[in-house]
Structure formats: C-alpha cells, structure tokens
mmCIF file of C-alpha atoms (C1' of nucleotides) in Angstrom:
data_model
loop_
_atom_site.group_PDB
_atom_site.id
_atom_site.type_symbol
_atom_site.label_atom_id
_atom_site.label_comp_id
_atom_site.label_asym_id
_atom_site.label_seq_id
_atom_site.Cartn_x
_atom_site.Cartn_y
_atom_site.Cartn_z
ATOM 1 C CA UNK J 1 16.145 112.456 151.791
ATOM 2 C CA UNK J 2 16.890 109.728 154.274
ATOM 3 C CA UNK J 3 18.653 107.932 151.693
ATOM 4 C CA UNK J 4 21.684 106.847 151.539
ATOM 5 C CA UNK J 5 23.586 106.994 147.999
ATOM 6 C CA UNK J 6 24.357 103.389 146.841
ATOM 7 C CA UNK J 7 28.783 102.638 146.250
ATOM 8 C CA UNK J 8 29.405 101.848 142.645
ATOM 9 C CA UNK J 9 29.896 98.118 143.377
ATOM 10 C CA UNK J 10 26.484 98.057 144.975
ATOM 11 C CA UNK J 11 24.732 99.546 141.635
ATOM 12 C CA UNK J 12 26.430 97.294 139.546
ATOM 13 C CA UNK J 13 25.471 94.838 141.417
ATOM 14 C CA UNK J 14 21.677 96.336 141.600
ATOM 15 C CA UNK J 15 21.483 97.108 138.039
ATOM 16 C CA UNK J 16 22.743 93.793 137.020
ATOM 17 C CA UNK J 17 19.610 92.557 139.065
ATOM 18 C CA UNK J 18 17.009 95.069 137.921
ATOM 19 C CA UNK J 19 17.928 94.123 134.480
ATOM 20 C CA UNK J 20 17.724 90.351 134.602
ATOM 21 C CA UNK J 21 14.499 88.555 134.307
ATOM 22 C CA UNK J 22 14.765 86.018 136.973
ATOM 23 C CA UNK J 23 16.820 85.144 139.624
ATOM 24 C CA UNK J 24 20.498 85.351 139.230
ATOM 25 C CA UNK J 25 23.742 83.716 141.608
ATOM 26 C CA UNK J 26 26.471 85.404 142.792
ATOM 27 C CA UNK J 27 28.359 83.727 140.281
ATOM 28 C CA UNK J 28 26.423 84.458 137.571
ATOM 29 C CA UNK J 29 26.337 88.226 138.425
ATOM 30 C CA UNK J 30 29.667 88.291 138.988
ATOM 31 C CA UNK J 31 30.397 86.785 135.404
ATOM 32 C CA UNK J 32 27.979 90.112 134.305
ATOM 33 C CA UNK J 33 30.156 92.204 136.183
ATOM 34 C CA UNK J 34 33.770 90.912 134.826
ATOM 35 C CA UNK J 35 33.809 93.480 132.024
ATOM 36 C CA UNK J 36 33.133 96.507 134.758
ATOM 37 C CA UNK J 37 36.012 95.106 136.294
ATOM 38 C CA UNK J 38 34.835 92.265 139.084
ATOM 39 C CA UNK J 39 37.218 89.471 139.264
ATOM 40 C CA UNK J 40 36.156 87.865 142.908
ATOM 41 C CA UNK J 41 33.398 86.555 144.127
ATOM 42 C CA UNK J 42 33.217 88.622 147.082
ATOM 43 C CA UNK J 43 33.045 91.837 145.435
ATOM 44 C CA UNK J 44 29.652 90.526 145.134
ATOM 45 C CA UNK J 45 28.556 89.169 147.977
ATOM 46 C CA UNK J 46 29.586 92.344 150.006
ATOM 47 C CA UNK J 47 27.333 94.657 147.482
ATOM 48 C CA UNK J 48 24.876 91.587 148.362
ATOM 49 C CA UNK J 49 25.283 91.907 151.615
ATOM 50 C CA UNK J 50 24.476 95.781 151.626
ATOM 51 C CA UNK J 51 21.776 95.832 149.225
ATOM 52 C CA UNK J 52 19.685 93.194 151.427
ATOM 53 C CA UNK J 53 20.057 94.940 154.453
ATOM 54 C CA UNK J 54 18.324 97.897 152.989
ATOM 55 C CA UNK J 55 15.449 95.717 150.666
ATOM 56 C CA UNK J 56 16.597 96.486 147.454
ATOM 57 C CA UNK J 57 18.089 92.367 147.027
ATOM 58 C CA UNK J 58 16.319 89.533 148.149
ATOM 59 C CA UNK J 59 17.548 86.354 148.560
ATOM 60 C CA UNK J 60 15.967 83.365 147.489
ATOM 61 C CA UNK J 61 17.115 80.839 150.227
ATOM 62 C CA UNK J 62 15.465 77.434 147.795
ATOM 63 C CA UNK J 63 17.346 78.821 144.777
ATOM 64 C CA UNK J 64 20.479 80.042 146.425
ATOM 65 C CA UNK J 65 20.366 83.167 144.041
ATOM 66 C CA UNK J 66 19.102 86.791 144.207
ATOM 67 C CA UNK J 67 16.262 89.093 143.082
ATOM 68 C CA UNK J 68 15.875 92.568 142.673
ATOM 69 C CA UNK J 69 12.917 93.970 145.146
ATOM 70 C CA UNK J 70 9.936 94.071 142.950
ATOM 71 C CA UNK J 71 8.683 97.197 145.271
ATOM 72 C CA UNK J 72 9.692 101.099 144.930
ATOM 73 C CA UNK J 73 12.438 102.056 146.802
ATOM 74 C CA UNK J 74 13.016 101.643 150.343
ATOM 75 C CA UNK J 75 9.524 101.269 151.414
ATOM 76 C CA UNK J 76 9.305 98.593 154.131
ATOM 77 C CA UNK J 77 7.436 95.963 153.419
ATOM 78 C CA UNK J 78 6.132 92.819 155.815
ATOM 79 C CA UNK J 79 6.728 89.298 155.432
ATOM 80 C CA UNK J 80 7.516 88.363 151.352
ATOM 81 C CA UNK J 81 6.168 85.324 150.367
ATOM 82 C CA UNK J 82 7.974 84.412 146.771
ATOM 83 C CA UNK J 83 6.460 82.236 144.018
ATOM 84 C CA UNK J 84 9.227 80.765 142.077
ATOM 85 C CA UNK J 85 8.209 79.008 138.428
ATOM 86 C CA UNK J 86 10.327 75.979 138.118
ATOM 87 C CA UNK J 87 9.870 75.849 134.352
ATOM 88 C CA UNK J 88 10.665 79.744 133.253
ATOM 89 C CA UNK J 89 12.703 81.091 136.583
ATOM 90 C CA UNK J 90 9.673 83.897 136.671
ATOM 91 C CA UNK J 91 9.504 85.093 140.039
ATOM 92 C CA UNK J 92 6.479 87.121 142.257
ATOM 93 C CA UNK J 93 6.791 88.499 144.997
ATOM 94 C CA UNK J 94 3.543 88.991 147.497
ATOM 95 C CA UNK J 95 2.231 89.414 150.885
ATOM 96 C CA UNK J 96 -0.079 88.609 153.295
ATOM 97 C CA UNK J 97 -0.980 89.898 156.316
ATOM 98 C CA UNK J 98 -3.018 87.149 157.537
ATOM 99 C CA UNK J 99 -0.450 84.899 157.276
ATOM 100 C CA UNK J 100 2.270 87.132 159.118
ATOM 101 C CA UNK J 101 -0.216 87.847 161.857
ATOM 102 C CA UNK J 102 -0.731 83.788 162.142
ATOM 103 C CA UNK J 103 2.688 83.271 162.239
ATOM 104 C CA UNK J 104 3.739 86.184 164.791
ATOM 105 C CA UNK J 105 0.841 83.986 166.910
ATOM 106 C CA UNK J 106 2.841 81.206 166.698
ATOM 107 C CA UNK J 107 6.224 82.802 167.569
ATOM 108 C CA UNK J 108 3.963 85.152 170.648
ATOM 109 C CA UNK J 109 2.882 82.051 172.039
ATOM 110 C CA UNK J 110 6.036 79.830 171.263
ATOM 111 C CA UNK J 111 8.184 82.709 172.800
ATOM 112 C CA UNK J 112 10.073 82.739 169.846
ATOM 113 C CA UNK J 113 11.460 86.167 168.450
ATOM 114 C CA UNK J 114 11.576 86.131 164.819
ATOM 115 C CA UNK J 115 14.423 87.959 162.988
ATOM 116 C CA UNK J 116 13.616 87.024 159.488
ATOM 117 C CA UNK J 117 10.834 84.587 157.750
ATOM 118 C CA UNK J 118 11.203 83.035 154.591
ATOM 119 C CA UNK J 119 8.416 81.822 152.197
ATOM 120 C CA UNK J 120 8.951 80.570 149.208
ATOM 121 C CA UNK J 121 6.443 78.828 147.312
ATOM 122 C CA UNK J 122 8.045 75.999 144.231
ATOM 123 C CA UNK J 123 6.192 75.237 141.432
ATOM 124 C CA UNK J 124 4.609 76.500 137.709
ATOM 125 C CA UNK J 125 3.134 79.669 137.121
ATOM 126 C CA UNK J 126 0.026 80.132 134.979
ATOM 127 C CA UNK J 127 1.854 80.819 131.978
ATOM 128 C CA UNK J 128 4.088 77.304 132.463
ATOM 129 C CA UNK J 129 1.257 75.229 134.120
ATOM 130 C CA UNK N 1 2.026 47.500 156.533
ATOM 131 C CA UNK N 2 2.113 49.784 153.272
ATOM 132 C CA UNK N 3 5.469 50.945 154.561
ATOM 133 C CA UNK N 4 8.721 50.056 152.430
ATOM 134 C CA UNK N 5 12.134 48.835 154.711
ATOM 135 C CA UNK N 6 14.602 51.557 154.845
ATOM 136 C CA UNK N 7 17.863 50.224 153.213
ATOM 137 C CA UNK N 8 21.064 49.772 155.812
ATOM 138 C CA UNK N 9 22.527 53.443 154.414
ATOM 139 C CA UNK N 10 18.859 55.223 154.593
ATOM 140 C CA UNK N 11 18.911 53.611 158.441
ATOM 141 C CA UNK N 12 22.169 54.725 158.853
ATOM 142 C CA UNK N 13 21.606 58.499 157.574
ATOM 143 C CA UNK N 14 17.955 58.694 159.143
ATOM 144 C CA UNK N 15 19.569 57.242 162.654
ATOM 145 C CA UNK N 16 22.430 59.963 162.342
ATOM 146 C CA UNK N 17 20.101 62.970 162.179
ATOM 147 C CA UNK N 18 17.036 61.262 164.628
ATOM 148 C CA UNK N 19 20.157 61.457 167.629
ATOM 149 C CA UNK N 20 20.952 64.567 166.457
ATOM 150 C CA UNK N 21 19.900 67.557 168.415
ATOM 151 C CA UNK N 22 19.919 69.836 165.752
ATOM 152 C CA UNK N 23 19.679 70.300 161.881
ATOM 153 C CA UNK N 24 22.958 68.482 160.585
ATOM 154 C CA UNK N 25 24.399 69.409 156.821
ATOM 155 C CA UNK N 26 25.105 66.561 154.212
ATOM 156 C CA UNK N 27 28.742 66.438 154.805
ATOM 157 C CA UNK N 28 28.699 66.417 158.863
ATOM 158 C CA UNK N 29 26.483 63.385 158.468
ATOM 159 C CA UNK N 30 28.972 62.260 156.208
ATOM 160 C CA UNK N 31 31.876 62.596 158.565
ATOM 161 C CA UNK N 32 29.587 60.819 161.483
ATOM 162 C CA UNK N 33 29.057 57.839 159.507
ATOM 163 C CA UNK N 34 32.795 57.269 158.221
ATOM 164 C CA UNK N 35 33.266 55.443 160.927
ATOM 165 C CA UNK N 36 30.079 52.485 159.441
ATOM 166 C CA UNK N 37 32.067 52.798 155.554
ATOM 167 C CA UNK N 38 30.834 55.972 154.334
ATOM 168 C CA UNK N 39 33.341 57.431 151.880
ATOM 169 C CA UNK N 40 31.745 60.063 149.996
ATOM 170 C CA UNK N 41 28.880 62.553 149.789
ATOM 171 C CA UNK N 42 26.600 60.945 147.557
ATOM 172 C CA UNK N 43 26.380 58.469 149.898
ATOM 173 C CA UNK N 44 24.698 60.779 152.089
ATOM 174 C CA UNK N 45 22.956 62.917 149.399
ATOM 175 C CA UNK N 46 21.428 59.672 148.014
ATOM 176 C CA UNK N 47 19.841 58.681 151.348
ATOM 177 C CA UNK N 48 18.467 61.914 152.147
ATOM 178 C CA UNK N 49 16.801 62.094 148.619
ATOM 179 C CA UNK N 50 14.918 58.827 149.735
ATOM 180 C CA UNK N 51 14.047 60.160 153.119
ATOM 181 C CA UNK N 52 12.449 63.695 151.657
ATOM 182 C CA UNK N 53 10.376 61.581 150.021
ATOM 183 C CA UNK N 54 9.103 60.072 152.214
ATOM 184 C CA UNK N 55 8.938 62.816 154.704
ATOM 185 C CA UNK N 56 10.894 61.452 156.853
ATOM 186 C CA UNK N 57 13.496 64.237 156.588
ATOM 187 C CA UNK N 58 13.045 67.570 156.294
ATOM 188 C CA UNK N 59 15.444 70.168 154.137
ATOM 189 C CA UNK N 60 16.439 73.192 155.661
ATOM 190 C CA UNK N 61 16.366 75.972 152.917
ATOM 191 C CA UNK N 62 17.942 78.272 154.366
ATOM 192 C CA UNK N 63 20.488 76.743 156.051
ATOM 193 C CA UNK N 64 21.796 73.919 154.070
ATOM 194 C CA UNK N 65 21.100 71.352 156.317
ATOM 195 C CA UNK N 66 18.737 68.584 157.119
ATOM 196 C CA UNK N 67 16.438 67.242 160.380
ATOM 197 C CA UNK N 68 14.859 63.957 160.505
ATOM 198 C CA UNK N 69 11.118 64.459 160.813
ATOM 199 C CA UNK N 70 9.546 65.485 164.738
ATOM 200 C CA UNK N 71 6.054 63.790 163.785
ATOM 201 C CA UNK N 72 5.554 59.875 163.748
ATOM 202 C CA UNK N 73 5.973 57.577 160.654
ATOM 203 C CA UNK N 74 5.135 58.061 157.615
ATOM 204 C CA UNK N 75 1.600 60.087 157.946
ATOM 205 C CA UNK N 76 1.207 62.458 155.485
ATOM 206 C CA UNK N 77 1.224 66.589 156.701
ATOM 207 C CA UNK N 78 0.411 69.017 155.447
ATOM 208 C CA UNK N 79 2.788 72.565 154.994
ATOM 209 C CA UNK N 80 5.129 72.356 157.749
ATOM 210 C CA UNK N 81 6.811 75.187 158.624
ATOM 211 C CA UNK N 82 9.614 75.458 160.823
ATOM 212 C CA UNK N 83 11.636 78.052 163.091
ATOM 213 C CA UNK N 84 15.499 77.736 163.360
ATOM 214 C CA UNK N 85 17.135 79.186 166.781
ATOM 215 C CA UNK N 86 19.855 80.859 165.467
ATOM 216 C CA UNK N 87 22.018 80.359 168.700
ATOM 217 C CA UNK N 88 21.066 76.833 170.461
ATOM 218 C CA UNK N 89 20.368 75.592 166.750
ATOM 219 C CA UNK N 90 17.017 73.566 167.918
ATOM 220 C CA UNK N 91 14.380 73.380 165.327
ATOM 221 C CA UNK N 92 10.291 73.493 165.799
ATOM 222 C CA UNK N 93 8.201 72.329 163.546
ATOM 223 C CA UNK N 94 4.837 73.307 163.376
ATOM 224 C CA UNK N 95 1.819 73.442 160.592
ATOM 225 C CA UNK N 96 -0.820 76.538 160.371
ATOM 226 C CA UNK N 97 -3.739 75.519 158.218
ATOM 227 C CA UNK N 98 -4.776 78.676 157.958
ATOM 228 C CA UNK N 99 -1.389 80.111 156.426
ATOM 229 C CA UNK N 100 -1.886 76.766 154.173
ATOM 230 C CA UNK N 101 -4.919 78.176 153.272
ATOM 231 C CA UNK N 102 -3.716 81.092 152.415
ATOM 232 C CA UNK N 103 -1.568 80.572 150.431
ATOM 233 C CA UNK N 104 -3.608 78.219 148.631
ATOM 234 C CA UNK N 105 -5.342 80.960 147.984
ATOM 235 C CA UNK N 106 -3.085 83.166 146.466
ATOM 236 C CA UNK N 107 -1.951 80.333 144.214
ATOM 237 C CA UNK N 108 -5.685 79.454 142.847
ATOM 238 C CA UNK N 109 -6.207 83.248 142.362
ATOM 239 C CA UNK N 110 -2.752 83.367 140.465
ATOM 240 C CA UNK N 111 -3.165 79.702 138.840
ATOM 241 C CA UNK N 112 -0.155 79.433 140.090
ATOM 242 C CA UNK N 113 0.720 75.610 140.611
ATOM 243 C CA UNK N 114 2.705 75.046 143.893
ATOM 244 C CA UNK N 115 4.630 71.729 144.227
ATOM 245 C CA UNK N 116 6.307 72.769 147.615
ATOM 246 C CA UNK N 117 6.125 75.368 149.792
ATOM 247 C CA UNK N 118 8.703 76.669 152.324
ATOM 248 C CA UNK N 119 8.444 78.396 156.298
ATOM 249 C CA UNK N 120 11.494 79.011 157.849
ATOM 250 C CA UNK N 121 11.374 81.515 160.950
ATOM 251 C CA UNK N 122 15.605 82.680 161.711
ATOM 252 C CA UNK N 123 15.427 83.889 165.023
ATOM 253 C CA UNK N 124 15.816 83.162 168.885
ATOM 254 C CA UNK N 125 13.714 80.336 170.791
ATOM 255 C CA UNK N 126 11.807 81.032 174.353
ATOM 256 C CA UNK N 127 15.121 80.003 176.122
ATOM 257 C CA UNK N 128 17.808 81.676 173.916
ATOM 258 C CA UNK N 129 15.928 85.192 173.660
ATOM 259 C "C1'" DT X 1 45.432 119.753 157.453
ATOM 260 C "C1'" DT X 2 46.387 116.122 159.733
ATOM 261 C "C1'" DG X 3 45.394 112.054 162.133
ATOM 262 C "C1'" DA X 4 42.086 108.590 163.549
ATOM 263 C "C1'" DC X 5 38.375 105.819 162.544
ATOM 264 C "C1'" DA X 6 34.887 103.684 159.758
ATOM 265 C "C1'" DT X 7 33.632 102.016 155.411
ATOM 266 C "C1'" DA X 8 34.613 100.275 150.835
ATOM 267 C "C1'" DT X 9 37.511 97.720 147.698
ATOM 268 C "C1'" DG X 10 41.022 94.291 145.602
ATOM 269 C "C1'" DT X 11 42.898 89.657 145.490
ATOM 270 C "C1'" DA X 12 44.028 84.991 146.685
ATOM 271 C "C1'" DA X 13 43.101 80.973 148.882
ATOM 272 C "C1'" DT X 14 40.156 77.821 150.896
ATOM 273 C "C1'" DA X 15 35.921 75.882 152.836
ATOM 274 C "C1'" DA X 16 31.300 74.155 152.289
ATOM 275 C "C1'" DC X 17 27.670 72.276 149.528
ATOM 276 C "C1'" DG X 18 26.063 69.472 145.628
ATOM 277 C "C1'" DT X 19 26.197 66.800 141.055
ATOM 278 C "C1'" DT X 20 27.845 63.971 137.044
ATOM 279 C "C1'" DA X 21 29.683 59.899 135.360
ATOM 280 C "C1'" DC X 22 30.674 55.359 135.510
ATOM 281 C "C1'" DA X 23 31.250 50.804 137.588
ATOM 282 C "C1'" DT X 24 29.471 47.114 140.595
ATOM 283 C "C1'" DA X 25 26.231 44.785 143.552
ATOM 284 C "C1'" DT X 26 21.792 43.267 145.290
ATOM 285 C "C1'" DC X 27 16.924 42.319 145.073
ATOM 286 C "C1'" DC X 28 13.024 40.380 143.116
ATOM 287 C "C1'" DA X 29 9.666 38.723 139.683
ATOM 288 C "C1'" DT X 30 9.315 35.834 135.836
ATOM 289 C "C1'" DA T 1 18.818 31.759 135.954
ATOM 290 C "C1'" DT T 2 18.118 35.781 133.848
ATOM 291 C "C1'" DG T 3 16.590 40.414 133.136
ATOM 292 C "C1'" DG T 4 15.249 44.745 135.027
ATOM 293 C "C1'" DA T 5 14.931 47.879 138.755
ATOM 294 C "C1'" DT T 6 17.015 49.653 142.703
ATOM 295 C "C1'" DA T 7 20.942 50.443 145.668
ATOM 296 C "C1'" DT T 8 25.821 51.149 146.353
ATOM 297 C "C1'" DG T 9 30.962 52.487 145.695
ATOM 298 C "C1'" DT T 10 34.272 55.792 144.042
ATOM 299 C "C1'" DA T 11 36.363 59.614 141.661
ATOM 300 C "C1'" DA T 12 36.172 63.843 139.707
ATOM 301 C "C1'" DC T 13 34.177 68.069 139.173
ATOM 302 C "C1'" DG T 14 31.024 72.104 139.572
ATOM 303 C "C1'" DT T 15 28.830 75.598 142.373
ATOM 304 C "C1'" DT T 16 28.220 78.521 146.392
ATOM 305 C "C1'" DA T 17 30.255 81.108 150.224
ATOM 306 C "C1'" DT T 18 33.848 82.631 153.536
ATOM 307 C "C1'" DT T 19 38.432 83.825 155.631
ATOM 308 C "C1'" DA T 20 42.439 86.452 155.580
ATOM 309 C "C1'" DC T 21 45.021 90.118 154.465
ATOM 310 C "C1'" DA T 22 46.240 94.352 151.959
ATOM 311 C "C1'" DT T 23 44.970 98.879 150.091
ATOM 312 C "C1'" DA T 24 42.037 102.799 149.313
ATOM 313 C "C1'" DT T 25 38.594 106.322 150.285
ATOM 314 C "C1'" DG T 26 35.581 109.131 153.042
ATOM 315 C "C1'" DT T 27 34.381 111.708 157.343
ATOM 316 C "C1'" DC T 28 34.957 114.125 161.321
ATOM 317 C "C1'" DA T 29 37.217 116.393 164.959
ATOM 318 C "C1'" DA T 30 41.352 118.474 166.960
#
DNA sequence: TTGACATATGTAATAACGTTACATATCCAT
DNA sequence: ATGGATATGTAACGTTATTACATATGTCAA
C-alpha cells in the first residue's frame, strides 16, 4: 500500500466533492463544510492544495472551482482535457494521447518544459445542446 | 475596411498590454492607465470584453490575466493555445490543427457543443529551463 | 521519554479579481 | 432634433485567494 491515508480536513473536503454533481468553489465547499466545523477559507484551500497534488481534485482553471477525479484512485493519468456544459455545470473528463504527444512536439521543439497543461473545452453537452 | 475604430479606452487598454512584455491582470492595467483618467475596474473589464471579441486579446485562464494578441489584425484563428513561462512570464502562442482536430473529434463523437476551447502549457521557456 | 522537526490545523486580516447598479455622455440614422 | 444604441463614469459590493501568526499533532532518533 503506497498510499498515504488522507487528514480529516482533506476527506471532508474530498467527500464534499465526490458527492456534488458539478463543479464546486472553495467557497461553496467551505459553506458545506461549516457544520463539520470549517470557518476559513483556507482550511480549504490547504486540503485543496493536498488533494491536487496527489489527483484526487482537479481544478478547473475557466471556472475557478474544483472537481473530484472522475478516475479510481491514484492511478496516473496523462494530460486531462475537461468538457464543461455551460447550461447544467456537467463535467467530463477525457484524454488523448494524440494530442499530448502533439503538444510535447511543440514544447520538444520550442524547448519548453511543461509542468502542467490545461484543457478545458466551454460549451453544451448533448443533453443541453 | 470591414474593421470597426477602437474607442479612445479600447486604444488605451489594447496599447497598455501590446507594450507589455508579459500577460498583465485587469487591475495592473488599471493602475497603468490612472495616469490617462482611469478610475475604476470596469473601465478596464469593459475594454477587454470588446477586445476578446474581437480577438484582439487573449484571456489567460489560468492565470487571471490578459495579452494582447501576437498575430496581425483582426484575421480569424483558429484554437490557439498558449504556454506561460512561469519565471520570465513571456507567453507563446501557437495553434496545432491537429489537436483542433482532435478535439473536434471528441466533441462530434460526444455531441458535445464546444463554444471555446482552452491550452495553457505552465512551465519553463528554452531560456528559463 | 524527551526533544526536535515536519506536517496539519485554527483564526483573522487583507489582497486580488470581477460584477451589479445606476447615472451620464456620445454617436449615428432617421 | 430626436430616439436608440453604444460607450463611459462612479460607487458599492461580491467572489476568489493569500499572508501572517498561533497552536496542535505526529514521527523519529537520541
């Protein structure tokens, strides 16, 4: 077992994402949270900060709010591309390893060293289109 | 000439971030132009809303902040994606049809329907890394 | 078992980013 | 010149994120 037990703040945190059906702020988790006991913002952004470092969380950068990892576990994934429904919140979450290798081209022959690449993708998913 | 004159506080914002050397947030822009009347952020915000239209500016998700365009005019792109030095700050911009494609693809497959689409590489440029 | 260090937590204050609401001005076609 | 659309000015407020500082808890080695 490589893993590493989560702190209670951080499954509160998790849970309150796992639970929701979309995409939530730190705010708004921390409102979910006031009854376990939160009062400050930061005692969600530090479970944040933990929970994205090890894939559980991500964060949607266009929304400036979080999502539970759709995946199992701690299994590393590539490059997650996000669809985001405008109209219902609904996000999914895929990959594509054509488009990472393209873009690791780009960075190989820019020079650039990538540490992290977003894609998010705006719009209406089948249900709301 | 299909193009539409800029008004003096689009000029103004679009001039701010074209001397810029880097991606410059809403209220920095706001503090350089104090100096030509600019009192408050909507100012700014207002501008910029024009200038995304027209592609003229670009918004940097993941960051907050804003560039003015590194192509000519007014002629339509397609996806642009960019990469973000995290330590000189510079910003490339550069478009991968077959990502575009891509992606595309996933979205017909998924009838998902995408409005706008975002790249952002974090990470170190050739001269940084 | 104690002491030293790292990690986690609690709380307040403040900074940074963005919007709503409302009033006024300017432009342009009729 | 007047009516509508667009642009601007200003204040207040709402939302997102960080800094600073104090306290607690866990781990490991002497």
């Amino acid at each position: 077992m490589i893993t590493v037990d989560l702190t209670k703040n951080q499954t509160l945190v998790l849970n309150t994402l796992s639970r929701a059906s979309g995409p939530l702020s730190a705010y708004t988790i921390l409102d979910q949270l006031r009854a376990e006991g939160f009062r400050a913002p930061l005692q969600v952004y530090r479970a944040l900060e933990k929970l994205l470092e090890r894939g559980l969380v991500h964060r949607l950068e266009s929304l400036n709010a979080f999502v539970a990892c759709a995946h199992d576990h701690d299994h590393a994934h590539g490059l997650t591309a996000f669809a985001i429904c405008e109209k219902c919140g609904q996000v999914s979450e895929f990959s594509d390893e054509i488009v990472e290798g393209r873009l690791k081209d780009w960075a190989g022959k820019s020079g650039f060293r990538a540490a992290k690449t977003t894609i998010e993708i705006r719009g209406n998913c089948a249900n709301c289109a």
